[in-house]
Amino acid sequence: MERPLTQHIPVSGALHLREYEAVGGYTALRKVMQQMTPGEVTALVKDANLRGRGGAGFSTGMKWSFVPMDVPGPKYLIANADEMEPGTFKDRWLLEGNPHQLLEGMIISAYAIQATQAFVFLRWAYKEAADIMRRAIADAYTAGYLGKNILGKDFSLEMQLHTGVGRYMCGEETALLNSLEGRRATPRAKPPFPQVSGLFGKPTIVNNVETLSWMPHIVNNGEEWFKSLSYTADGGTKIYGVSGKVNKPGAWELPMGITMRELLEDHAGGMKNGYRFRGALPGGASTDFLTEEHMDIKMDFAGVAAAGSRLGTGTMVVLDDQTCPVGFVHNLEHFFAQESCGFCTPCREGLPWTEKLLLSLENGTGTTQDLQLLDMHTKLMGPGNTFCALAPGAMEPLQSALKYFREDFEQHIKEKKCPYADHSH
């Protein structure tokens, strides 16, 4: 089984420039500079059917093709490394293990859209990744892979690291752009889309770390190879993760479209002794629960969507039979309420209210009417009712918990306390 993204990551520490070059690093960049036009690079990525690995799963080549190539002035490329989705830790592995793979991917991507300035927008808490990326960028400049006239060609790219201030909101690309401009991280109205008017009003592409890390491999091996790595129509491998009461929590690079059962049992080692599986959020906190009945679905974009959830980041958070589903969801809603940027009313007012309702259930003062109010909130903050996807995302674990674990919610009301209070959760 091929694991292109992670095969060269050392057991500890990061791959340095010389080590990266020794395993074929920067050969793809040379190939692009010597043999390919920007349009050919975009066409290759589109044909490979690389879909965004940050959660939305949009076609990467398609996204690039919206960038107008004939406008004067700068264009920008940004790596979204602001990994703040609870339960998600895949990009950190790539950043801390193989930084030059990301840099080479960014330089190739910048060439495709003819960007002259690139940024790595990094999560504030990733201190080790920040040190590693700073060194990698400096080494790439010294080696002539960044800066003026890269590899002697008529293409120049400046790159810098920008550490965020710790807002979940910055994962939304237009809020990230506002933050990068030194303004409040609130989402922008679309259209215009960032591909046309993004950072400082100029054409901008924002891609996830895992997405950008694919570029050297797709250039070196071609679109058919990329498609062949997967079990489904969504090409490539995917970095999947599992956290919760499993024997071996962690992250693994596996063929896109493996089943949930395979991920949980073969790679995460199954549930710990004394714990039973009840459900899982398949792609980080802002996805709907899947349960026992979904164990054999394919973990790709279409498979998870057909089961009523989203692949998201592909990092699964497992709920066990000794953890209170109400407490579990309350913890998530507390996070989302804190992270609302306050820009639109349903999210600013609705999330704290949702959190208070769940807290009253946990404290034993909840009523049947509270359940009806929670049901109502999942609809009022659903897709299309808010300015961005933060509140609809926050509603996914809640609406699915109300669907699959409703008895637990009702038990809190009947017993006037959390029935799991004696367990740790």
mmCIF file of C-alpha atoms in Angstrom, residues 98-398:
data_model
loop_
_atom_site.group_PDB
_atom_site.id
_atom_site.type_symbol
_atom_site.label_atom_id
_atom_site.label_comp_id
_atom_site.label_asym_id
_atom_site.label_seq_id
_atom_site.Cartn_x
_atom_site.Cartn_y
_atom_site.Cartn_z
ATOM 1 C CA ASN A 98 7.745 16.836 6.127
ATOM 2 C CA PRO A 99 7.626 20.639 5.791
ATOM 3 C CA HIS A 100 9.356 20.765 2.383
ATOM 4 C CA GLN A 101 6.657 18.565 0.862
ATOM 5 C CA LEU A 102 4.181 21.334 1.725
ATOM 6 C CA LEU A 103 6.543 24.060 0.473
ATOM 7 C CA GLU A 104 7.161 22.305 -2.837
ATOM 8 C CA GLY A 105 3.407 21.790 -3.202
ATOM 9 C CA MET A 106 2.835 25.487 -2.513
ATOM 10 C CA ILE A 107 5.456 26.635 -5.030
ATOM 11 C CA ILE A 108 3.936 24.386 -7.734
ATOM 12 C CA SER A 109 0.420 25.640 -6.866
ATOM 13 C CA ALA A 110 1.579 29.263 -6.866
ATOM 14 C CA TYR A 111 3.125 28.719 -10.322
ATOM 15 C CA ALA A 112 -0.176 27.271 -11.590
ATOM 16 C CA ILE A 113 -2.120 30.398 -10.623
ATOM 17 C CA GLN A 114 0.910 32.700 -11.132
ATOM 18 C CA ALA A 115 0.864 33.921 -7.536
ATOM 19 C CA THR A 116 3.803 36.057 -6.437
ATOM 20 C CA GLN A 117 3.254 35.890 -2.681
ATOM 21 C CA ALA A 118 2.443 32.895 -0.473
ATOM 22 C CA PHE A 119 1.545 32.553 3.197
ATOM 23 C CA VAL A 120 1.402 29.625 5.584
ATOM 24 C CA PHE A 121 -1.441 30.559 7.959
ATOM 25 C CA LEU A 122 -0.560 28.458 11.013
ATOM 26 C CA ARG A 123 -2.546 27.640 14.140
ATOM 27 C CA TRP A 124 -1.165 29.665 17.089
ATOM 28 C CA ALA A 125 -0.730 26.583 19.309
ATOM 29 C CA TYR A 126 1.502 24.716 16.847
ATOM 30 C CA LYS A 127 4.755 26.126 18.284
ATOM 31 C CA GLU A 128 6.939 23.233 17.144
ATOM 32 C CA ALA A 129 5.449 23.359 13.642
ATOM 33 C CA ALA A 130 6.146 27.120 13.550
ATOM 34 C CA ASP A 131 9.871 26.588 14.287
ATOM 35 C CA ILE A 132 10.073 23.778 11.707
ATOM 36 C CA MET A 133 8.281 25.807 9.010
ATOM 37 C CA ARG A 134 10.452 28.895 9.632
ATOM 38 C CA ARG A 135 13.600 26.852 9.172
ATOM 39 C CA ALA A 136 12.207 25.075 6.077
ATOM 40 C CA ILE A 137 11.234 28.382 4.421
ATOM 41 C CA ALA A 138 14.708 29.842 5.149
ATOM 42 C CA ASP A 139 16.404 26.723 3.728
ATOM 43 C CA ALA A 140 14.195 26.838 0.603
ATOM 44 C CA TYR A 141 15.246 30.473 0.020
ATOM 45 C CA THR A 142 18.937 29.562 0.445
ATOM 46 C CA ALA A 143 18.570 26.687 -2.030
ATOM 47 C CA GLY A 144 16.936 28.926 -4.643
ATOM 48 C CA TYR A 145 13.484 27.302 -4.473
ATOM 49 C CA LEU A 146 11.950 30.555 -3.205
ATOM 50 C CA GLY A 147 12.650 34.176 -4.043
ATOM 51 C CA LYS A 148 13.511 35.771 -7.377
ATOM 52 C CA ASN A 149 13.707 33.753 -10.616
ATOM 53 C CA ILE A 150 13.240 30.314 -9.106
ATOM 54 C CA LEU A 151 15.572 27.702 -10.657
ATOM 55 C CA GLY A 152 16.686 30.381 -13.115
ATOM 56 C CA LYS A 153 13.218 30.739 -14.622
ATOM 57 C CA ASP A 154 11.004 33.777 -15.028
ATOM 58 C CA PHE A 155 8.936 33.008 -11.937
ATOM 59 C CA SER A 156 9.385 34.528 -8.484
ATOM 60 C CA LEU A 157 7.631 33.748 -5.205
ATOM 61 C CA GLU A 158 7.966 35.257 -1.749
ATOM 62 C CA MET A 159 6.723 33.194 1.193
ATOM 63 C CA GLN A 160 6.144 33.891 4.849
ATOM 64 C CA LEU A 161 4.760 32.189 7.923
ATOM 65 C CA HIS A 162 1.821 33.861 9.681
ATOM 66 C CA THR A 163 0.715 32.509 13.049
ATOM 67 C CA GLY A 164 -2.968 33.024 13.823
ATOM 68 C CA VAL A 165 -4.353 34.278 17.125
ATOM 69 C CA GLY A 166 -6.375 31.178 17.951
ATOM 70 C CA ARG A 167 -9.833 31.611 16.466
ATOM 71 C CA TYR A 168 -11.688 28.623 15.029
ATOM 72 C CA MET A 169 -13.373 31.110 12.709
ATOM 73 C CA CYS A 170 -10.110 31.495 10.760
ATOM 74 C CA GLY A 171 -10.677 28.045 9.257
ATOM 75 C CA GLU A 172 -13.319 29.716 7.051
ATOM 76 C CA GLU A 173 -11.254 31.019 4.167
ATOM 77 C CA THR A 174 -12.688 34.534 3.915
ATOM 78 C CA ALA A 175 -12.388 35.044 7.697
ATOM 79 C CA LEU A 176 -8.785 33.833 7.370
ATOM 80 C CA LEU A 177 -8.216 36.524 4.721
ATOM 81 C CA ASN A 178 -9.649 39.236 6.992
ATOM 82 C CA SER A 179 -7.387 38.036 9.810
ATOM 83 C CA LEU A 180 -4.357 38.038 7.507
ATOM 84 C CA GLU A 181 -5.167 41.636 6.551
ATOM 85 C CA GLY A 182 -5.043 42.534 10.244
ATOM 86 C CA ARG A 183 -8.792 42.837 10.649
ATOM 87 C CA ARG A 184 -11.420 41.040 12.701
ATOM 88 C CA ALA A 185 -11.877 37.427 11.609
ATOM 89 C CA THR A 186 -15.412 37.612 10.241
ATOM 90 C CA PRO A 187 -16.584 35.911 7.045
ATOM 91 C CA ARG A 188 -17.094 37.928 3.876
ATOM 92 C CA ALA A 189 -20.128 38.021 1.622
ATOM 93 C CA LYS A 190 -19.740 35.895 -1.506
ATOM 94 C CA PRO A 191 -19.603 36.655 -4.381
ATOM 95 C CA PRO A 192 -17.016 37.930 -5.046
ATOM 96 C CA PHE A 193 -15.190 34.695 -4.272
ATOM 97 C CA PRO A 194 -11.552 34.849 -3.077
ATOM 98 C CA GLN A 195 -10.369 33.381 -6.410
ATOM 99 C CA VAL A 196 -11.380 36.703 -7.980
ATOM 100 C CA SER A 197 -11.163 39.135 -5.060
ATOM 101 C CA GLY A 198 -9.419 37.744 -1.995
ATOM 102 C CA LEU A 199 -6.499 39.023 0.048
ATOM 103 C CA PHE A 200 -6.261 42.830 -0.321
ATOM 104 C CA GLY A 201 -8.886 42.543 -3.075
ATOM 105 C CA LYS A 202 -6.600 40.456 -5.313
ATOM 106 C CA PRO A 203 -7.119 36.913 -6.720
ATOM 107 C CA THR A 204 -6.344 34.421 -3.948
ATOM 108 C CA ILE A 205 -6.358 30.655 -3.492
ATOM 109 C CA VAL A 206 -6.638 29.106 -0.027
ATOM 110 C CA ASN A 207 -5.921 25.366 0.175
ATOM 111 C CA ASN A 208 -5.492 22.970 3.079
ATOM 112 C CA VAL A 209 -2.046 21.616 4.063
ATOM 113 C CA GLU A 210 -2.930 18.027 3.104
ATOM 114 C CA THR A 211 -4.293 19.191 -0.267
ATOM 115 C CA LEU A 212 -1.172 21.198 -1.162
ATOM 116 C CA SER A 213 1.168 18.398 -0.045
ATOM 117 C CA TRP A 214 -0.188 16.282 -2.913
ATOM 118 C CA MET A 215 1.180 18.470 -5.712
ATOM 119 C CA PRO A 216 4.733 17.045 -5.981
ATOM 120 C CA HIS A 217 3.350 13.487 -6.122
ATOM 121 C CA ILE A 218 0.684 14.223 -8.739
ATOM 122 C CA VAL A 219 3.239 16.035 -10.931
ATOM 123 C CA ASN A 220 5.777 13.187 -10.617
ATOM 124 C CA ASN A 221 3.358 10.271 -11.076
ATOM 125 C CA GLY A 222 0.369 11.568 -13.060
ATOM 126 C CA GLU A 223 -3.399 11.575 -12.631
ATOM 127 C CA GLU A 224 -4.011 7.863 -13.305
ATOM 128 C CA TRP A 225 -1.584 6.868 -10.568
ATOM 129 C CA PHE A 226 -3.327 9.245 -8.145
ATOM 130 C CA LYS A 227 -6.740 7.751 -8.937
ATOM 131 C CA SER A 228 -5.384 4.205 -8.554
ATOM 132 C CA LEU A 229 -4.443 4.834 -4.896
ATOM 133 C CA SER A 230 -8.115 5.048 -3.924
ATOM 134 C CA TYR A 231 -10.916 2.503 -3.501
ATOM 135 C CA THR A 232 -13.452 4.971 -4.910
ATOM 136 C CA ALA A 233 -13.966 7.753 -7.459
ATOM 137 C CA ASP A 234 -12.389 10.250 -5.024
ATOM 138 C CA GLY A 235 -8.721 9.789 -5.901
ATOM 139 C CA GLY A 236 -5.689 9.414 -3.688
ATOM 140 C CA THR A 237 -5.092 8.418 -0.117
ATOM 141 C CA LYS A 238 -6.482 10.252 2.903
ATOM 142 C CA ILE A 239 -5.013 10.861 6.313
ATOM 143 C CA TYR A 240 -7.627 9.409 8.653
ATOM 144 C CA GLY A 241 -7.531 9.807 12.421
ATOM 145 C CA VAL A 242 -9.303 8.284 15.414
ATOM 146 C CA SER A 243 -9.580 9.663 18.952
ATOM 147 C CA GLY A 244 -11.623 8.424 21.915
ATOM 148 C CA LYS A 245 -11.676 5.236 24.022
ATOM 149 C CA VAL A 246 -9.932 3.072 21.425
ATOM 150 C CA ASN A 247 -6.819 0.961 21.945
ATOM 151 C CA LYS A 248 -4.603 2.834 19.497
ATOM 152 C CA PRO A 249 -5.732 6.422 18.850
ATOM 153 C CA GLY A 250 -3.759 8.079 16.068
ATOM 154 C CA ALA A 251 -3.584 8.993 12.391
ATOM 155 C CA TRP A 252 -2.865 6.834 9.346
ATOM 156 C CA GLU A 253 -2.535 7.458 5.625
ATOM 157 C CA LEU A 254 -4.891 4.975 3.955
ATOM 158 C CA PRO A 255 -6.635 4.550 0.591
ATOM 159 C CA MET A 256 -9.563 6.945 0.224
ATOM 160 C CA GLY A 257 -12.791 4.999 0.790
ATOM 161 C CA ILE A 258 -11.758 2.438 3.412
ATOM 162 C CA THR A 259 -14.684 1.466 5.643
ATOM 163 C CA MET A 260 -15.357 2.877 9.065
ATOM 164 C CA ARG A 261 -15.069 -0.648 10.508
ATOM 165 C CA GLU A 262 -11.630 -1.150 8.970
ATOM 166 C CA LEU A 263 -10.413 2.191 10.330
ATOM 167 C CA LEU A 264 -11.745 1.504 13.811
ATOM 168 C CA GLU A 265 -10.873 -2.180 14.188
ATOM 169 C CA ASP A 266 -7.763 -2.739 12.055
ATOM 170 C CA HIS A 267 -5.977 0.571 12.590
ATOM 171 C CA ALA A 268 -7.287 2.000 15.873
ATOM 172 C CA GLY A 269 -7.264 -1.465 17.463
ATOM 173 C CA GLY A 270 -10.962 -1.513 18.386
ATOM 174 C CA MET A 271 -12.559 -0.262 21.594
ATOM 175 C CA LYS A 272 -10.680 -0.434 24.902
ATOM 176 C CA ASN A 273 -11.636 -3.240 27.283
ATOM 177 C CA GLY A 274 -14.892 -2.489 29.061
ATOM 178 C CA TYR A 275 -16.059 0.077 26.509
ATOM 179 C CA ARG A 276 -18.582 -0.395 23.741
ATOM 180 C CA PHE A 277 -18.884 1.690 20.551
ATOM 181 C CA ARG A 278 -21.995 3.878 20.405
ATOM 182 C CA GLY A 279 -21.236 6.322 17.637
ATOM 183 C CA ALA A 280 -18.616 8.518 16.005
ATOM 184 C CA LEU A 281 -18.270 11.933 14.440
ATOM 185 C CA PRO A 282 -16.508 10.874 11.210
ATOM 186 C CA GLY A 283 -14.751 14.114 10.328
ATOM 187 C CA GLY A 284 -14.138 16.225 13.430
ATOM 188 C CA ALA A 285 -16.574 18.000 15.751
ATOM 189 C CA SER A 286 -18.771 19.653 13.108
ATOM 190 C CA THR A 287 -20.060 16.431 11.498
ATOM 191 C CA ASP A 288 -23.141 14.280 12.219
ATOM 192 C CA PHE A 289 -22.875 11.124 14.334
ATOM 193 C CA LEU A 290 -22.709 7.794 12.566
ATOM 194 C CA THR A 291 -23.609 4.660 14.535
ATOM 195 C CA GLU A 292 -23.155 0.867 14.525
ATOM 196 C CA GLU A 293 -25.384 0.533 11.441
ATOM 197 C CA HIS A 294 -22.949 2.660 9.398
ATOM 198 C CA MET A 295 -19.822 0.613 10.174
ATOM 199 C CA ASP A 296 -19.425 -0.680 6.624
ATOM 200 C CA ILE A 297 -19.873 2.588 4.741
ATOM 201 C CA LYS A 298 -16.986 3.847 2.641
ATOM 202 C CA MET A 299 -15.179 6.776 4.247
ATOM 203 C CA ASP A 300 -15.126 8.988 1.157
ATOM 204 C CA PHE A 301 -17.062 12.156 0.323
ATOM 205 C CA ALA A 302 -20.047 10.420 -1.296
ATOM 206 C CA GLY A 303 -20.205 7.439 1.098
ATOM 207 C CA VAL A 304 -20.311 9.496 4.292
ATOM 208 C CA ALA A 305 -22.764 11.988 2.748
ATOM 209 C CA ALA A 306 -25.124 9.132 1.773
ATOM 210 C CA ALA A 307 -25.109 8.011 5.427
ATOM 211 C CA GLY A 308 -26.235 11.503 6.492
ATOM 212 C CA SER A 309 -22.945 13.001 7.628
ATOM 213 C CA ARG A 310 -19.799 14.545 6.094
ATOM 214 C CA LEU A 311 -16.289 13.201 5.618
ATOM 215 C CA GLY A 312 -14.996 16.572 6.861
ATOM 216 C CA THR A 313 -11.365 16.224 7.884
ATOM 217 C CA GLY A 314 -11.587 12.413 8.050
ATOM 218 C CA THR A 315 -10.586 12.389 11.721
ATOM 219 C CA MET A 316 -13.087 10.388 13.738
ATOM 220 C CA VAL A 317 -14.130 11.206 17.322
ATOM 221 C CA VAL A 318 -15.544 8.083 18.980
ATOM 222 C CA LEU A 319 -18.379 8.074 21.543
ATOM 223 C CA ASP A 320 -18.405 5.081 23.907
ATOM 224 C CA ASP A 321 -21.173 3.622 26.090
ATOM 225 C CA GLN A 322 -19.809 5.135 29.315
ATOM 226 C CA THR A 323 -19.640 8.707 28.067
ATOM 227 C CA CYS A 324 -22.822 10.750 28.292
ATOM 228 C CA PRO A 325 -23.939 11.811 24.778
ATOM 229 C CA VAL A 326 -25.565 14.937 26.262
ATOM 230 C CA GLY A 327 -22.340 15.895 28.062
ATOM 231 C CA PHE A 328 -20.340 15.072 24.940
ATOM 232 C CA VAL A 329 -22.472 17.376 22.769
ATOM 233 C CA HIS A 330 -22.631 20.068 25.480
ATOM 234 C CA ASN A 331 -18.832 20.192 25.484
ATOM 235 C CA LEU A 332 -18.812 20.696 21.700
ATOM 236 C CA GLU A 333 -21.543 23.363 21.759
ATOM 237 C CA HIS A 334 -19.620 25.206 24.489
ATOM 238 C CA PHE A 335 -16.648 25.326 22.106
ATOM 239 C CA PHE A 336 -18.727 26.493 19.127
ATOM 240 C CA ALA A 337 -20.509 29.152 21.209
ATOM 241 C CA GLN A 338 -17.132 30.526 22.304
ATOM 242 C CA GLU A 339 -15.805 30.483 18.769
ATOM 243 C CA SER A 340 -18.743 32.266 17.090
ATOM 244 C CA CYS A 341 -17.438 35.518 15.617
ATOM 245 C CA GLY A 342 -20.744 37.205 16.533
ATOM 246 C CA PHE A 343 -21.225 38.535 13.016
ATOM 247 C CA CYS A 344 -24.716 37.107 12.456
ATOM 248 C CA THR A 345 -27.539 36.894 14.970
ATOM 249 C CA PRO A 346 -28.616 33.210 14.724
ATOM 250 C CA CYS A 347 -25.085 32.025 15.524
ATOM 251 C CA ARG A 348 -24.210 34.723 18.094
ATOM 252 C CA GLU A 349 -27.449 34.273 20.086
ATOM 253 C CA GLY A 350 -28.418 30.706 19.167
ATOM 254 C CA LEU A 351 -25.237 28.859 20.125
ATOM 255 C CA PRO A 352 -24.994 30.191 23.703
ATOM 256 C CA TRP A 353 -28.689 29.423 24.166
ATOM 257 C CA THR A 354 -28.190 25.888 22.857
ATOM 258 C CA GLU A 355 -25.302 25.455 25.271
ATOM 259 C CA LYS A 356 -27.421 26.674 28.219
ATOM 260 C CA LEU A 357 -30.244 24.255 27.332
ATOM 261 C CA LEU A 358 -27.802 21.326 27.244
ATOM 262 C CA LEU A 359 -26.259 22.430 30.534
ATOM 263 C CA SER A 360 -29.689 22.494 32.198
ATOM 264 C CA LEU A 361 -30.259 18.906 30.991
ATOM 265 C CA GLU A 362 -26.877 17.876 32.400
ATOM 266 C CA ASN A 363 -27.659 19.595 35.729
ATOM 267 C CA GLY A 364 -31.033 17.866 35.988
ATOM 268 C CA THR A 365 -33.207 20.945 35.553
ATOM 269 C CA GLY A 366 -34.101 20.320 31.897
ATOM 270 C CA THR A 367 -37.669 19.898 30.664
ATOM 271 C CA THR A 368 -39.414 18.296 27.680
ATOM 272 C CA GLN A 369 -39.863 21.800 26.314
ATOM 273 C CA ASP A 370 -36.070 22.196 26.293
ATOM 274 C CA LEU A 371 -35.842 19.218 23.951
ATOM 275 C CA GLN A 372 -38.335 20.881 21.603
ATOM 276 C CA LEU A 373 -36.274 24.086 21.749
ATOM 277 C CA LEU A 374 -33.115 22.144 20.875
ATOM 278 C CA ASP A 375 -34.924 20.557 17.908
ATOM 279 C CA MET A 376 -36.015 24.020 16.802
ATOM 280 C CA HIS A 377 -32.474 25.421 17.094
ATOM 281 C CA THR A 378 -31.037 22.725 14.824
ATOM 282 C CA LYS A 379 -33.389 23.987 12.102
ATOM 283 C CA LEU A 380 -33.010 27.726 12.752
ATOM 284 C CA MET A 381 -29.216 27.463 12.621
ATOM 285 C CA GLY A 382 -29.198 24.998 9.731
ATOM 286 C CA PRO A 383 -27.666 25.593 6.289
ATOM 287 C CA GLY A 384 -28.816 28.783 4.584
ATOM 288 C CA ASN A 385 -29.851 30.596 7.767
ATOM 289 C CA THR A 386 -26.453 31.902 8.825
ATOM 290 C CA PHE A 387 -23.678 33.908 7.237
ATOM 291 C CA CYS A 388 -21.144 31.055 7.168
ATOM 292 C CA ALA A 389 -20.970 27.349 7.996
ATOM 293 C CA LEU A 390 -19.942 27.610 11.672
ATOM 294 C CA ALA A 391 -23.442 27.335 13.175
ATOM 295 C CA PRO A 392 -24.725 24.711 10.700
ATOM 296 C CA GLY A 393 -21.575 22.730 11.516
ATOM 297 C CA ALA A 394 -22.248 23.106 15.233
ATOM 298 C CA MET A 395 -25.762 21.776 14.706
ATOM 299 C CA GLU A 396 -24.569 18.547 13.059
ATOM 300 C CA PRO A 397 -23.441 16.717 16.214
ATOM 301 C CA LEU A 398 -26.494 18.053 18.088
#
